PDB file of N, CA and C in Angstrom:
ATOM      1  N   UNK A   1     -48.103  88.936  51.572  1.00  0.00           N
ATOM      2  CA  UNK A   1     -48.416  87.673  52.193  1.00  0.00           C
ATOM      3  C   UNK A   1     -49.623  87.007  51.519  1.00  0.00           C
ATOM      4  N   UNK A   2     -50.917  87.724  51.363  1.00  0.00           N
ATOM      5  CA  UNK A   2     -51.839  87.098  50.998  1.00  0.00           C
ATOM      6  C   UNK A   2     -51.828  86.783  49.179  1.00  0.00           C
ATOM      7  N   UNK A   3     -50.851  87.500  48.517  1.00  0.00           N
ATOM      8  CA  UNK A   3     -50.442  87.301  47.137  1.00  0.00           C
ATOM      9  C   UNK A   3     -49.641  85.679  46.989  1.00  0.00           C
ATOM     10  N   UNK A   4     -48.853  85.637  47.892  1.00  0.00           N
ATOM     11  CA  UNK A   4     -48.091  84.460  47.880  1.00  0.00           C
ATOM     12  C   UNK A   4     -48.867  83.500  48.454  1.00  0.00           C
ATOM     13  N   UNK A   5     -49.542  83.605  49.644  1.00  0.00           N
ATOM     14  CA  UNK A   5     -51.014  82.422  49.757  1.00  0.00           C
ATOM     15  C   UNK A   5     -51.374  82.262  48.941  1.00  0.00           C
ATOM     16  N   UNK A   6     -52.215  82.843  47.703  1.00  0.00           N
ATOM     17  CA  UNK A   6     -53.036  83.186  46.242  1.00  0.00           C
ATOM     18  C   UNK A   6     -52.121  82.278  45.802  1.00  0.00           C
ATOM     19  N   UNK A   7     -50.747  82.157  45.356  1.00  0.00           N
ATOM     20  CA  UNK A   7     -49.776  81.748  44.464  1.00  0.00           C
ATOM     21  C   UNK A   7     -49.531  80.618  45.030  1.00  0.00           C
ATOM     22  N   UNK A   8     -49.649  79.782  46.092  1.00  0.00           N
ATOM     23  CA  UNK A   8     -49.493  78.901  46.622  1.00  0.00           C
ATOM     24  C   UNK A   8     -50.904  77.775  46.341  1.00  0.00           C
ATOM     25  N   UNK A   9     -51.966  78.666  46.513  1.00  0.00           N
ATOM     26  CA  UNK A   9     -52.930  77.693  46.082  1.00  0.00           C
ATOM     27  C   UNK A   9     -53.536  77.475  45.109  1.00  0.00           C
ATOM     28  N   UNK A  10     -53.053  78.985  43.777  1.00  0.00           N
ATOM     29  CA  UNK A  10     -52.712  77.829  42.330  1.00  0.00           C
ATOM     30  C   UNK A  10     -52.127  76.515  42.027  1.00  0.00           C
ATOM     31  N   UNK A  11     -51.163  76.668  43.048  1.00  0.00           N
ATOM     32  CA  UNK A  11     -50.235  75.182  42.119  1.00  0.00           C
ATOM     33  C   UNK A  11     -51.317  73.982  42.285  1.00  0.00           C
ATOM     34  N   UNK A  12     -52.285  74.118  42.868  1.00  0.00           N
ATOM     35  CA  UNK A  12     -53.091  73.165  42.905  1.00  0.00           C
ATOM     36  C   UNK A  12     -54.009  72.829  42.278  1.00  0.00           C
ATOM     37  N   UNK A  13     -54.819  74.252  41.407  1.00  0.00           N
ATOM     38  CA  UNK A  13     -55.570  74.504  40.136  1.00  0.00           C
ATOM     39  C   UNK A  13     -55.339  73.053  38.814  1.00  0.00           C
ATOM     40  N   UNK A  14     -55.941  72.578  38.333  1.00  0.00           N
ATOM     41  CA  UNK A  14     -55.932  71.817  37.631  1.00  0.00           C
ATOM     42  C   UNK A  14     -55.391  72.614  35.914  1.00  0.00           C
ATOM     43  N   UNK A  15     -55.720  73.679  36.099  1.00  0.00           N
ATOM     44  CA  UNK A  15     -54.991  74.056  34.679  1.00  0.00           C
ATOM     45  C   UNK A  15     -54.038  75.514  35.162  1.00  0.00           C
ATOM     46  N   UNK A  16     -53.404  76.257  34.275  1.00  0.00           N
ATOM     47  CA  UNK A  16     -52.265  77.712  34.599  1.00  0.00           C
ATOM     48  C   UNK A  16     -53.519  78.715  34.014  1.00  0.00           C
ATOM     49  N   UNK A  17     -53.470  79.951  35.061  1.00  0.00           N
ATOM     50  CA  UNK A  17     -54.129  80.831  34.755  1.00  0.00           C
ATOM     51  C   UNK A  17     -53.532  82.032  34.152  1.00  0.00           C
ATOM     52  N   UNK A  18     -54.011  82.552  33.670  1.00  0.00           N
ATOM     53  CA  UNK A  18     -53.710  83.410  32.552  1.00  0.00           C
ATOM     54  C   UNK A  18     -53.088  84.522  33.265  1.00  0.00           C
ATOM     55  N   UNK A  19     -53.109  85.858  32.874  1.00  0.00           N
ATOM     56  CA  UNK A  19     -52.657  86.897  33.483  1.00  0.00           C
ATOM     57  C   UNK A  19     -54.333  87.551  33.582  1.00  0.00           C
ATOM     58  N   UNK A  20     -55.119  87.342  32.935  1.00  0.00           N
ATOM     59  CA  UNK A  20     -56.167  88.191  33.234  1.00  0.00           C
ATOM     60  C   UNK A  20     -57.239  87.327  33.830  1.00  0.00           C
ATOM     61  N   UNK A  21     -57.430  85.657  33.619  1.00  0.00           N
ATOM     62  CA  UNK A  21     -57.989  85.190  34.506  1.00  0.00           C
ATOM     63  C   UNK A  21     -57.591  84.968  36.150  1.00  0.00           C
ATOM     64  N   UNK A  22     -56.106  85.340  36.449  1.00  0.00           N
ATOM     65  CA  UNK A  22     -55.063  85.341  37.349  1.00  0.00           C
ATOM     66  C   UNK A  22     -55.605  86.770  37.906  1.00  0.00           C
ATOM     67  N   UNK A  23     -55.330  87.495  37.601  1.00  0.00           N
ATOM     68  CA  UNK A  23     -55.780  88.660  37.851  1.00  0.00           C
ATOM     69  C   UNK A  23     -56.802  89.079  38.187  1.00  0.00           C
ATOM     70  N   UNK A  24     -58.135  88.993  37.767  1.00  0.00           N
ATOM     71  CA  UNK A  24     -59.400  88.371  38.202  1.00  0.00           C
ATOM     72  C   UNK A  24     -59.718  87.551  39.637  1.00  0.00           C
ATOM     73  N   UNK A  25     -58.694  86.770  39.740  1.00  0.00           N
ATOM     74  CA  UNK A  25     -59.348  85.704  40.905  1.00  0.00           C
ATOM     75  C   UNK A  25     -58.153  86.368  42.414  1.00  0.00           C
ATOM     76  N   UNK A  26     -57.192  86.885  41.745  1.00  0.00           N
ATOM     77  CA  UNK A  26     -56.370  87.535  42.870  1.00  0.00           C
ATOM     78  C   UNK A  26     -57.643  88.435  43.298  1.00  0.00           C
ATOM     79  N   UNK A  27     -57.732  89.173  42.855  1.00  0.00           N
ATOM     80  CA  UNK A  27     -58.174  90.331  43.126  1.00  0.00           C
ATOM     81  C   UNK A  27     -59.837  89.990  43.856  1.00  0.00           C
ATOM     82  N   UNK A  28     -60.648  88.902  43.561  1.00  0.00           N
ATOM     83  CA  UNK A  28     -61.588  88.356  44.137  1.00  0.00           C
ATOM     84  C   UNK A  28     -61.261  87.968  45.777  1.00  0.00           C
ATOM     85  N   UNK A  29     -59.840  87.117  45.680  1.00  0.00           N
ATOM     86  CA  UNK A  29     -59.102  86.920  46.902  1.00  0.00           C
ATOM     87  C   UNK A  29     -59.245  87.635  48.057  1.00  0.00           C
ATOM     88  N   UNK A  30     -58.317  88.503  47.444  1.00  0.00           N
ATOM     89  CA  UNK A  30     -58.385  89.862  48.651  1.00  0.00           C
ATOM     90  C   UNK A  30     -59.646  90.735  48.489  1.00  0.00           C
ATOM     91  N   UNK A  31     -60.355  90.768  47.677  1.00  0.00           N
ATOM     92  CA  UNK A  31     -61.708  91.258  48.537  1.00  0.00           C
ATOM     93  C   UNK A  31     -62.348  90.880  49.705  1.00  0.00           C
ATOM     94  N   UNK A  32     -62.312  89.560  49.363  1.00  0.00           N
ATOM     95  CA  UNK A  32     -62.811  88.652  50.661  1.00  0.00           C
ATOM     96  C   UNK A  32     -62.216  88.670  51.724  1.00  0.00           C
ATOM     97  N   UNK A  33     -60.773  89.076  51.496  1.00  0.00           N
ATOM     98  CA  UNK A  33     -59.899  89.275  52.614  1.00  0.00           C
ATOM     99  C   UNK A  33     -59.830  90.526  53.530  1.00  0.00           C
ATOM    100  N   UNK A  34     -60.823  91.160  53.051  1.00  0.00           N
ATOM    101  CA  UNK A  34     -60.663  92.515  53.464  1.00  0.00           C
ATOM    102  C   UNK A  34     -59.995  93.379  52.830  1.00  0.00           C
ATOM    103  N   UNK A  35     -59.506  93.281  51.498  1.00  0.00           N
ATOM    104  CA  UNK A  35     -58.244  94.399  50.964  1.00  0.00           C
ATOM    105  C   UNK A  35     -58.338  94.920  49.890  1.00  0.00           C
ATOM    106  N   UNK A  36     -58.269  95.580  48.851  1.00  0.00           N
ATOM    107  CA  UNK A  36     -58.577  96.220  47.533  1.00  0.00           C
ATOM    108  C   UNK A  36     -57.006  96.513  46.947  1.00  0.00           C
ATOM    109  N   UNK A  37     -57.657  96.588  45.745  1.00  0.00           N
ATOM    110  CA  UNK A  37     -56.261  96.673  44.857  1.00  0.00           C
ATOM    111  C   UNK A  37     -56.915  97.360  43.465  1.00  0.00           C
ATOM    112  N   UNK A  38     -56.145  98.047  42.713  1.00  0.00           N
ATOM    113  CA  UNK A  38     -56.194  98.254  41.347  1.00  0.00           C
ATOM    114  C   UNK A  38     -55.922  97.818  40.515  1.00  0.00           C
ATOM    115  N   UNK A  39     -57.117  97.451  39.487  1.00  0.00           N
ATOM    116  CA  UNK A  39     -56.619  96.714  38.254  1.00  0.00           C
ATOM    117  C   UNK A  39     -55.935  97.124  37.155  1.00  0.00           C
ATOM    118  N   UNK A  40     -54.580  97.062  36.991  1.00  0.00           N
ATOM    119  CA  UNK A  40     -53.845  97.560  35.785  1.00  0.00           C
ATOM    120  C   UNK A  40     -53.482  97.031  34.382  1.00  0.00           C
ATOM    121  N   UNK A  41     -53.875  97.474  33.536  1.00  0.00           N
ATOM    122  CA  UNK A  41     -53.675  96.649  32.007  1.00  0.00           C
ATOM    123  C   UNK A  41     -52.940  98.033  31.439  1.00  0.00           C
ATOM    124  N   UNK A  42     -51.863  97.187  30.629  1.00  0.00           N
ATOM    125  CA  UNK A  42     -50.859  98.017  29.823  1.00  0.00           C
ATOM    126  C   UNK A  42     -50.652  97.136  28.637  1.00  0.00           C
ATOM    127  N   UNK A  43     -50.306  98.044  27.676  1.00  0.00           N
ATOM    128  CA  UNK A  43     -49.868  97.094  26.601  1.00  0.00           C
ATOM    129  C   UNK A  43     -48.884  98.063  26.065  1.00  0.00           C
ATOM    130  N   UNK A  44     -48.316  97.316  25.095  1.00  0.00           N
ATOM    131  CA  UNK A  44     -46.461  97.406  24.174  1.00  0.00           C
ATOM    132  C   UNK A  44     -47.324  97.385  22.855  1.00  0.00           C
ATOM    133  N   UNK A  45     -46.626  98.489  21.656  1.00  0.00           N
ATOM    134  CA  UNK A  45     -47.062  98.246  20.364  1.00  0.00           C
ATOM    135  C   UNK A  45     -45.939  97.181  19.690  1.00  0.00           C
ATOM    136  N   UNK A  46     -45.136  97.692  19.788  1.00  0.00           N
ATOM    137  CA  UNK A  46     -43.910  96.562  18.859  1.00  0.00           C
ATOM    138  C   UNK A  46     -42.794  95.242  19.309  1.00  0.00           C
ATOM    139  N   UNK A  47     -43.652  94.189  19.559  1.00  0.00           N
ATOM    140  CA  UNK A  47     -44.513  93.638  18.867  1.00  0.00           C
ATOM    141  C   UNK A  47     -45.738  93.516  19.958  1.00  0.00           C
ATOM    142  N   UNK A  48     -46.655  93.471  19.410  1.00  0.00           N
ATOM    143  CA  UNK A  48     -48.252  94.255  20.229  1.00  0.00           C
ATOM    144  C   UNK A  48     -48.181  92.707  21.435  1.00  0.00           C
ATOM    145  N   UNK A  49     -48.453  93.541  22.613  1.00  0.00           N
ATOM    146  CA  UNK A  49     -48.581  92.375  23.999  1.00  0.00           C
ATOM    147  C   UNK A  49     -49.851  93.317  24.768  1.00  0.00           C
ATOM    148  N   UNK A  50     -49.797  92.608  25.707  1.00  0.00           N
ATOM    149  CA  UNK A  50     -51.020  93.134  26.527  1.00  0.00           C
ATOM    150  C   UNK A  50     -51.138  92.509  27.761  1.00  0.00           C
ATOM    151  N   UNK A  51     -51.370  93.391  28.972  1.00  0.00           N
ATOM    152  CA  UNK A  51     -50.802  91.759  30.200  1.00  0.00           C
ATOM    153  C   UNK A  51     -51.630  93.360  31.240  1.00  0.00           C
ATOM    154  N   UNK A  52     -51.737  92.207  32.427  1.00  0.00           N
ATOM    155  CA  UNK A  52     -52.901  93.151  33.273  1.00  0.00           C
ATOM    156  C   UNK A  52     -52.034  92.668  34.830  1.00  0.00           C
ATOM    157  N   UNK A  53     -52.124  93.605  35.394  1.00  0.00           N
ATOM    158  CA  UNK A  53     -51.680  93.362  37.285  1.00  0.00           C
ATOM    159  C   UNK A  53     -52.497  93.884  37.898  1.00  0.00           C
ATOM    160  N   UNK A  54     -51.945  93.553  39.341  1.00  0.00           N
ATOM    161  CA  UNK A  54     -53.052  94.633  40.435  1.00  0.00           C
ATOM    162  C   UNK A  54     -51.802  95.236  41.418  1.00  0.00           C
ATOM    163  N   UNK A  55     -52.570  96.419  41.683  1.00  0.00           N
ATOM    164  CA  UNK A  55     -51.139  97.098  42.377  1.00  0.00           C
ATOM    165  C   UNK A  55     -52.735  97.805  43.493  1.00  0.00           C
ATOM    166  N   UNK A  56     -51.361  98.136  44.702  1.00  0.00           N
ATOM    167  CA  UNK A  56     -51.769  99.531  45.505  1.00  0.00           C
ATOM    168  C   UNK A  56     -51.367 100.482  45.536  1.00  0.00           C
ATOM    169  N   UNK A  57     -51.757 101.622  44.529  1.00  0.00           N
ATOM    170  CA  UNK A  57     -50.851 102.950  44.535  1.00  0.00           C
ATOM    171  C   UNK A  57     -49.538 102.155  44.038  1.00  0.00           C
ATOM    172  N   UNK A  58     -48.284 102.543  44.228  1.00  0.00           N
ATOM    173  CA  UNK A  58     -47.208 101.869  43.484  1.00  0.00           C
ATOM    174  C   UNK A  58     -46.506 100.407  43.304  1.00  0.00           C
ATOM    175  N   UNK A  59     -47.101  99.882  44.576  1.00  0.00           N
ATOM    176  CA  UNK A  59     -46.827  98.585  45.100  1.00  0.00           C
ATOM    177  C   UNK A  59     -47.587  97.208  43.869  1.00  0.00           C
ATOM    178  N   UNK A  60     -46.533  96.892  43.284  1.00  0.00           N
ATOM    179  CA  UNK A  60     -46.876  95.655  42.868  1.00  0.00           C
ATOM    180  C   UNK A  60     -48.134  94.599  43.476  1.00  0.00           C
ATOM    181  N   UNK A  61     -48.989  94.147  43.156  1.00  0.00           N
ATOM    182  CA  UNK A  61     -49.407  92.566  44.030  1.00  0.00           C
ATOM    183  C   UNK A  61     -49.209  91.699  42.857  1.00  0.00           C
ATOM    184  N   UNK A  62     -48.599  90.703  43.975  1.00  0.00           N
ATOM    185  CA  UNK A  62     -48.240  89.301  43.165  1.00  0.00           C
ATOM    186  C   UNK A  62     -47.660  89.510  41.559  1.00  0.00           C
ATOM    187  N   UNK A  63     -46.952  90.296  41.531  1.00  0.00           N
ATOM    188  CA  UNK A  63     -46.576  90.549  39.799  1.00  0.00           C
ATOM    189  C   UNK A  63     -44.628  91.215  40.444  1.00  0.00           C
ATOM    190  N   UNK A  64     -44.285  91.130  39.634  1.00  0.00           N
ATOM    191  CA  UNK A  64     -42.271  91.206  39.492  1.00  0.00           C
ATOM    192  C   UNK A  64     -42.687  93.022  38.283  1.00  0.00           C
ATOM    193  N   UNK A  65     -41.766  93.841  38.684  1.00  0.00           N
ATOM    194  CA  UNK A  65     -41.563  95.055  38.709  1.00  0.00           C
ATOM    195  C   UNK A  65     -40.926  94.705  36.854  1.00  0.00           C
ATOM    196  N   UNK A  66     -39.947  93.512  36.851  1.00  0.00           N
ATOM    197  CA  UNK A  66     -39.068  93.703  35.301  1.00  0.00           C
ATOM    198  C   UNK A  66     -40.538  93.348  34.339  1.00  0.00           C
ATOM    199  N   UNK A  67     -41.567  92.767  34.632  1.00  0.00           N
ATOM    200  CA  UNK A  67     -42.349  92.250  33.936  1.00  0.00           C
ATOM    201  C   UNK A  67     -42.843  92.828  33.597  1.00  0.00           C
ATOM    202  N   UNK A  68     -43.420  94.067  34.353  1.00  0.00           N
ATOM    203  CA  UNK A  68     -44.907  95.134  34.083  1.00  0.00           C
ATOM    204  C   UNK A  68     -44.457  96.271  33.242  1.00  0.00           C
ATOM    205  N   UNK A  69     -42.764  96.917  33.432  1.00  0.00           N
ATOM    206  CA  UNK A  69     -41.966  98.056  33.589  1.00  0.00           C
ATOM    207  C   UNK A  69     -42.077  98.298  31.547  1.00  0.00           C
ATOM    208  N   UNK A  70     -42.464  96.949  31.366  1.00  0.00           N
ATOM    209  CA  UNK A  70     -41.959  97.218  29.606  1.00  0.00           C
ATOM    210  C   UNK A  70     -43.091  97.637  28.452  1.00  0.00           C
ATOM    211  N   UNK A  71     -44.612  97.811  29.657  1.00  0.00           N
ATOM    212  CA  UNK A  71     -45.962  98.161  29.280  1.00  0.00           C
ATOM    213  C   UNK A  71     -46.591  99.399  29.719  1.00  0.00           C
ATOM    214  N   UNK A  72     -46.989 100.017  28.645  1.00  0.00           N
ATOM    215  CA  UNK A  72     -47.390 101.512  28.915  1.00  0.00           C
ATOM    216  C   UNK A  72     -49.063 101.303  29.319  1.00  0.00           C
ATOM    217  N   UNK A  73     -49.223 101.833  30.559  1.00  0.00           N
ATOM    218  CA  UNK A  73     -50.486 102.378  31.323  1.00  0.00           C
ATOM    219  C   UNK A  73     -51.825 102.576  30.476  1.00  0.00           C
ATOM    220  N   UNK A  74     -52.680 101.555  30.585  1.00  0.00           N
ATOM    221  CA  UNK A  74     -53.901 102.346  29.459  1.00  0.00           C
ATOM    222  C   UNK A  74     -54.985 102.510  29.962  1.00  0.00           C
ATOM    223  N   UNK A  75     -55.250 101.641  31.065  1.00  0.00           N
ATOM    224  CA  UNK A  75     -56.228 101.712  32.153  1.00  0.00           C
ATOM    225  C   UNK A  75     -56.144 101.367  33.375  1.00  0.00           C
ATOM    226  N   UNK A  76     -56.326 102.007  34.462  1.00  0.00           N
ATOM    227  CA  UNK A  76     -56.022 101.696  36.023  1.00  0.00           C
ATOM    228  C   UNK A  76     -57.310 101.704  36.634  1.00  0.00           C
ATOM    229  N   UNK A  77     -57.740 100.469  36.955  1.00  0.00           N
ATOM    230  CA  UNK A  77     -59.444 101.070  37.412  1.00  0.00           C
ATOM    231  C   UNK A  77     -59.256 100.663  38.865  1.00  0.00           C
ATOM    232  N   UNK A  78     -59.607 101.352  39.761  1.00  0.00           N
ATOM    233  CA  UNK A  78     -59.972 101.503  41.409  1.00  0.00           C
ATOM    234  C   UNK A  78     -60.915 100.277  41.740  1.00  0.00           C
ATOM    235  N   UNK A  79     -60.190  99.551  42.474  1.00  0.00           N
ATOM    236  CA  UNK A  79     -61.393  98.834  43.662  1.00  0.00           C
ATOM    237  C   UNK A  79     -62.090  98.689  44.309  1.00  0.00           C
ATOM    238  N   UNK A  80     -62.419  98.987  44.751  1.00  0.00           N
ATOM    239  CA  UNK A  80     -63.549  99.250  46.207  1.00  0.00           C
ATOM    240  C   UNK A  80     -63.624  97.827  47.307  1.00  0.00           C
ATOM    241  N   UNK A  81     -63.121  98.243  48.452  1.00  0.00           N
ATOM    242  CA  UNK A  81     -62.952  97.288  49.658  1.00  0.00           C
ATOM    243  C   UNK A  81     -64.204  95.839  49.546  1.00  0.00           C
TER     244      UNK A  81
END
């Protein structure tokens, strides 16, 4: 719920946020909201990508499962409430 609030009040942002400035301000979101999440960055060597989410334990936030699934794990760092 509060991912799709987040995603709702981009469209109003004057420019598109990135995946890691996106990621960044989600995750600012729900602090304030009371909630924590983990920050995940993975990257692909061939051809080299790099893209970051926030999850709880397995649960996606605000990110699609086909998107993340094609990037190998390089750092998962813990939140704190």
């Amino acid at each position: 719920m509060l991912a799709a609030r987040f995603e709702r009040m981009c469209l109003y942002l004057p420019v598109r946020l990135l995946c890691l400035s996106k990621t960044y301000a989600l995750l600012q979101f729900l602090k304030l909201s009371g909630h924590s999440a983990d920050w995940v960055i993975g990257v692909r060597l061939f051809p080299f990508e790099a893209h970051c989410w926030l999850a709880q334990e397995n649960l996606l936030i605000g990110e699609r499962a086909h998107l993340v699934e094609k990037y190998t794990v390089i750092l998962r760092s813990q939140s704190a409430t």
